Amino acid sequence: MVYDRDLKGPAQIEKGGRFAEKLSKEQAERIKQALTDALPAPAGNARAWP
């Protein structure tokens, strides 16, 4: 299962879609990576170069 802290349960891949539960470890890892890649970069980690 891929856990969603906001939903406090299984992640939902797309609005109105299936929940990320009862997955193989490989499926969960792929979904986790896709969701992580879709997150915006944190503003605090940006560096300004001269």
PDB file of N, CA and C in Angstrom:
ATOM      1  N   MET A   1       0.843  -1.173   0.000  1.00  0.00           N
ATOM      2  CA  MET A   1       0.000   0.000   0.000  1.00  0.00           C
ATOM      3  C   MET A   1       0.892   1.241   0.000  1.00  0.00           C
ATOM      4  N   VAL A   2       0.470   2.247  -0.754  1.00  0.00           N
ATOM      5  CA  VAL A   2       1.116   3.553  -0.720  1.00  0.00           C
ATOM      6  C   VAL A   2       0.232   4.431   0.142  1.00  0.00           C
ATOM      7  N   TYR A   3       0.787   4.920   1.260  1.00  0.00           N
ATOM      8  CA  TYR A   3       0.014   5.666   2.252  1.00  0.00           C
ATOM      9  C   TYR A   3       0.006   7.155   1.916  1.00  0.00           C
ATOM     10  N   ASP A   4      -1.145   7.783   2.053  1.00  0.00           N
ATOM     11  CA  ASP A   4      -1.309   9.223   1.839  1.00  0.00           C
ATOM     12  C   ASP A   4      -1.591   9.870   3.183  1.00  0.00           C
ATOM     13  N   ARG A   5      -0.685  10.732   3.636  1.00  0.00           N
ATOM     14  CA  ARG A   5      -0.854  11.375   4.940  1.00  0.00           C
ATOM     15  C   ARG A   5      -2.074  12.274   4.983  1.00  0.00           C
ATOM     16  N   ASP A   6      -2.394  12.928   3.873  1.00  0.00           N
ATOM     17  CA  ASP A   6      -3.562  13.814   3.850  1.00  0.00           C
ATOM     18  C   ASP A   6      -4.864  13.027   3.945  1.00  0.00           C
ATOM     19  N   LEU A   7      -4.947  11.927   3.209  1.00  0.00           N
ATOM     20  CA  LEU A   7      -6.152  11.089   3.246  1.00  0.00           C
ATOM     21  C   LEU A   7      -6.204  10.201   4.481  1.00  0.00           C
ATOM     22  N   LYS A   8      -5.036  10.035   5.117  1.00  0.00           N
ATOM     23  CA  LYS A   8      -4.900   9.123   6.266  1.00  0.00           C
ATOM     24  C   LYS A   8      -5.333   7.707   5.891  1.00  0.00           C
ATOM     25  N   GLY A   9      -4.834   7.289   4.722  1.00  0.00           N
ATOM     26  CA  GLY A   9      -5.135   5.955   4.212  1.00  0.00           C
ATOM     27  C   GLY A   9      -4.423   5.743   2.895  1.00  0.00           C
ATOM     28  N   PRO A  10      -4.872   4.764   2.115  1.00  0.00           N
ATOM     29  CA  PRO A  10      -4.210   4.478   0.837  1.00  0.00           C
ATOM     30  C   PRO A  10      -4.254   5.682  -0.102  1.00  0.00           C
ATOM     31  N   ALA A  11      -3.159   5.892  -0.831  1.00  0.00           N
ATOM     32  CA  ALA A  11      -3.104   6.984  -1.793  1.00  0.00           C
ATOM     33  C   ALA A  11      -4.071   6.712  -2.941  1.00  0.00           C
ATOM     34  N   GLN A  12      -4.590   7.782  -3.492  1.00  0.00           N
ATOM     35  CA  GLN A  12      -5.464   7.678  -4.661  1.00  0.00           C
ATOM     36  C   GLN A  12      -4.666   8.243  -5.829  1.00  0.00           C
ATOM     37  N   ILE A  13      -4.434   7.400  -6.837  1.00  0.00           N
ATOM     38  CA  ILE A  13      -3.555   7.771  -7.939  1.00  0.00           C
ATOM     39  C   ILE A  13      -4.101   8.966  -8.710  1.00  0.00           C
ATOM     40  N   GLU A  14      -5.374   8.971  -8.993  1.00  0.00           N
ATOM     41  CA  GLU A  14      -6.009  10.109  -9.644  1.00  0.00           C
ATOM     42  C   GLU A  14      -7.369  10.329  -9.007  1.00  0.00           C
ATOM     43  N   LYS A  15      -7.829  11.561  -9.017  1.00  0.00           N
ATOM     44  CA  LYS A  15      -9.090  11.893  -8.368  1.00  0.00           C
ATOM     45  C   LYS A  15     -10.212  11.015  -8.934  1.00  0.00           C
ATOM     46  N   GLY A  16     -10.932  10.347  -8.061  1.00  0.00           N
ATOM     47  CA  GLY A  16     -12.008   9.452  -8.478  1.00  0.00           C
ATOM     48  C   GLY A  16     -11.512   8.104  -8.966  1.00  0.00           C
ATOM     49  N   GLY A  17     -10.198   7.886  -8.878  1.00  0.00           N
ATOM     50  CA  GLY A  17      -9.610   6.634  -9.365  1.00  0.00           C
ATOM     51  C   GLY A  17      -9.433   5.611  -8.262  1.00  0.00           C
ATOM     52  N   ARG A  18      -8.684   4.575  -8.578  1.00  0.00           N
ATOM     53  CA  ARG A  18      -8.433   3.493  -7.635  1.00  0.00           C
ATOM     54  C   ARG A  18      -7.476   3.936  -6.536  1.00  0.00           C
ATOM     55  N   PHE A  19      -7.556   3.239  -5.421  1.00  0.00           N
ATOM     56  CA  PHE A  19      -6.640   3.479  -4.312  1.00  0.00           C
ATOM     57  C   PHE A  19      -5.441   2.542  -4.450  1.00  0.00           C
ATOM     58  N   ALA A  20      -4.281   3.010  -3.986  1.00  0.00           N
ATOM     59  CA  ALA A  20      -3.037   2.254  -4.087  1.00  0.00           C
ATOM     60  C   ALA A  20      -2.928   1.282  -2.913  1.00  0.00           C
ATOM     61  N   GLU A  21      -3.700   0.222  -2.972  1.00  0.00           N
ATOM     62  CA  GLU A  21      -3.660  -0.805  -1.933  1.00  0.00           C
ATOM     63  C   GLU A  21      -3.680  -2.182  -2.586  1.00  0.00           C
ATOM     64  N   LYS A  22      -3.298  -3.187  -1.824  1.00  0.00           N
ATOM     65  CA  LYS A  22      -3.207  -4.565  -2.311  1.00  0.00           C
ATOM     66  C   LYS A  22      -2.310  -4.651  -3.545  1.00  0.00           C
ATOM     67  N   LEU A  23      -1.136  -4.030  -3.438  1.00  0.00           N
ATOM     68  CA  LEU A  23      -0.165  -3.983  -4.527  1.00  0.00           C
ATOM     69  C   LEU A  23       1.023  -4.868  -4.208  1.00  0.00           C
ATOM     70  N   SER A  24       1.726  -5.286  -5.249  1.00  0.00           N
ATOM     71  CA  SER A  24       3.004  -5.949  -5.021  1.00  0.00           C
ATOM     72  C   SER A  24       4.000  -4.873  -4.599  1.00  0.00           C
ATOM     73  N   LYS A  25       5.113  -5.280  -4.046  1.00  0.00           N
ATOM     74  CA  LYS A  25       6.124  -4.312  -3.615  1.00  0.00           C
ATOM     75  C   LYS A  25       6.614  -3.498  -4.812  1.00  0.00           C
ATOM     76  N   GLU A  26       6.791  -4.133  -5.951  1.00  0.00           N
ATOM     77  CA  GLU A  26       7.254  -3.442  -7.149  1.00  0.00           C
ATOM     78  C   GLU A  26       6.240  -2.395  -7.626  1.00  0.00           C
ATOM     79  N   GLN A  27       4.954  -2.738  -7.608  1.00  0.00           N
ATOM     80  CA  GLN A  27       3.919  -1.792  -8.004  1.00  0.00           C
ATOM     81  C   GLN A  27       3.902  -0.587  -7.057  1.00  0.00           C
ATOM     82  N   ALA A  28       4.003  -0.858  -5.770  1.00  0.00           N
ATOM     83  CA  ALA A  28       3.998   0.220  -4.779  1.00  0.00           C
ATOM     84  C   ALA A  28       5.203   1.134  -4.965  1.00  0.00           C
ATOM     85  N   GLU A  29       6.370   0.561  -5.244  1.00  0.00           N
ATOM     86  CA  GLU A  29       7.572   1.369  -5.453  1.00  0.00           C
ATOM     87  C   GLU A  29       7.431   2.260  -6.686  1.00  0.00           C
ATOM     88  N   ARG A  30       6.861   1.727  -7.769  1.00  0.00           N
ATOM     89  CA  ARG A  30       6.664   2.529  -8.988  1.00  0.00           C
ATOM     90  C   ARG A  30       5.704   3.678  -8.732  1.00  0.00           C
ATOM     91  N   ILE A  31       4.612   3.408  -8.019  1.00  0.00           N
ATOM     92  CA  ILE A  31       3.630   4.450  -7.715  1.00  0.00           C
ATOM     93  C   ILE A  31       4.232   5.493  -6.794  1.00  0.00           C
ATOM     94  N   LYS A  32       4.966   5.035  -5.786  1.00  0.00           N
ATOM     95  CA  LYS A  32       5.620   5.974  -4.868  1.00  0.00           C
ATOM     96  C   LYS A  32       6.563   6.896  -5.629  1.00  0.00           C
ATOM     97  N   GLN A  33       7.342   6.345  -6.542  1.00  0.00           N
ATOM     98  CA  GLN A  33       8.285   7.149  -7.316  1.00  0.00           C
ATOM     99  C   GLN A  33       7.555   8.141  -8.216  1.00  0.00           C
ATOM    100  N   ALA A  34       6.472   7.704  -8.860  1.00  0.00           N
ATOM    101  CA  ALA A  34       5.704   8.591  -9.737  1.00  0.00           C
ATOM    102  C   ALA A  34       5.097   9.743  -8.940  1.00  0.00           C
ATOM    103  N   LEU A  35       4.567   9.454  -7.755  1.00  0.00           N
ATOM    104  CA  LEU A  35       3.981  10.502  -6.922  1.00  0.00           C
ATOM    105  C   LEU A  35       5.059  11.452  -6.402  1.00  0.00           C
ATOM    106  N   THR A  36       6.206  10.925  -6.035  1.00  0.00           N
ATOM    107  CA  THR A  36       7.310  11.748  -5.547  1.00  0.00           C
ATOM    108  C   THR A  36       7.818  12.662  -6.660  1.00  0.00           C
ATOM    109  N   ASP A  37       7.947  12.118  -7.872  1.00  0.00           N
ATOM    110  CA  ASP A  37       8.421  12.919  -9.004  1.00  0.00           C
ATOM    111  C   ASP A  37       7.446  14.041  -9.349  1.00  0.00           C
ATOM    112  N   ALA A  38       6.173  13.852  -9.067  1.00  0.00           N
ATOM    113  CA  ALA A  38       5.153  14.845  -9.404  1.00  0.00           C
ATOM    114  C   ALA A  38       5.100  16.000  -8.404  1.00  0.00           C
ATOM    115  N   LEU A  39       5.758  15.870  -7.250  1.00  0.00           N
ATOM    116  CA  LEU A  39       5.745  16.928  -6.245  1.00  0.00           C
ATOM    117  C   LEU A  39       6.562  18.127  -6.715  1.00  0.00           C
ATOM    118  N   PRO A  40       6.108  19.339  -6.411  1.00  0.00           N
ATOM    119  CA  PRO A  40       6.914  20.521  -6.752  1.00  0.00           C
ATOM    120  C   PRO A  40       8.161  20.575  -5.867  1.00  0.00           C
ATOM    121  N   ALA A  41       9.221  21.140  -6.398  1.00  0.00           N
ATOM    122  CA  ALA A  41      10.463  21.268  -5.632  1.00  0.00           C
ATOM    123  C   ALA A  41      10.249  22.266  -4.497  1.00  0.00           C
ATOM    124  N   PRO A  42      10.762  21.971  -3.304  1.00  0.00           N
ATOM    125  CA  PRO A  42      10.623  22.905  -2.188  1.00  0.00           C
ATOM    126  C   PRO A  42      11.380  24.200  -2.478  1.00  0.00           C
ATOM    127  N   ALA A  43      10.764  25.325  -2.172  1.00  0.00           N
ATOM    128  CA  ALA A  43      11.366  26.640  -2.434  1.00  0.00           C
ATOM    129  C   ALA A  43      12.604  26.862  -1.581  1.00  0.00           C
ATOM    130  N   GLY A  44      12.656  26.291  -0.394  1.00  0.00           N
ATOM    131  CA  GLY A  44      13.777  26.502   0.514  1.00  0.00           C
ATOM    132  C   GLY A  44      15.070  25.889   0.039  1.00  0.00           C
ATOM    133  N   ASN A  45      15.017  24.957  -0.899  1.00  0.00           N
ATOM    134  CA  ASN A  45      16.226  24.300  -1.388  1.00  0.00           C
ATOM    135  C   ASN A  45      16.790  24.962  -2.636  1.00  0.00           C
ATOM    136  N   ALA A  46      16.107  25.957  -3.167  1.00  0.00           N
ATOM    137  CA  ALA A  46      16.590  26.635  -4.383  1.00  0.00           C
ATOM    138  C   ALA A  46      17.787  27.505  -4.033  1.00  0.00           C
ATOM    139  N   ARG A  47      18.763  27.486  -4.914  1.00  0.00           N
ATOM    140  CA  ARG A  47      19.959  28.304  -4.715  1.00  0.00           C
ATOM    141  C   ARG A  47      20.046  29.341  -5.835  1.00  0.00           C
ATOM    142  N   ALA A  48      20.392  30.539  -5.454  1.00  0.00           N
ATOM    143  CA  ALA A  48      20.601  31.593  -6.442  1.00  0.00           C
ATOM    144  C   ALA A  48      22.084  31.647  -6.766  1.00  0.00           C
ATOM    145  N   TRP A  49      22.417  31.516  -8.021  1.00  0.00           N
ATOM    146  CA  TRP A  49      23.818  31.583  -8.455  1.00  0.00           C
ATOM    147  C   TRP A  49      24.131  32.996  -8.899  1.00  0.00           C
ATOM    148  N   PRO A  50      25.305  33.484  -8.551  1.00  0.00           N
ATOM    149  CA  PRO A  50      25.677  34.874  -8.945  1.00  0.00           C
ATOM    150  C   PRO A  50      25.820  35.041 -10.435  1.00  0.00           C
TER     151      PRO A  50
END
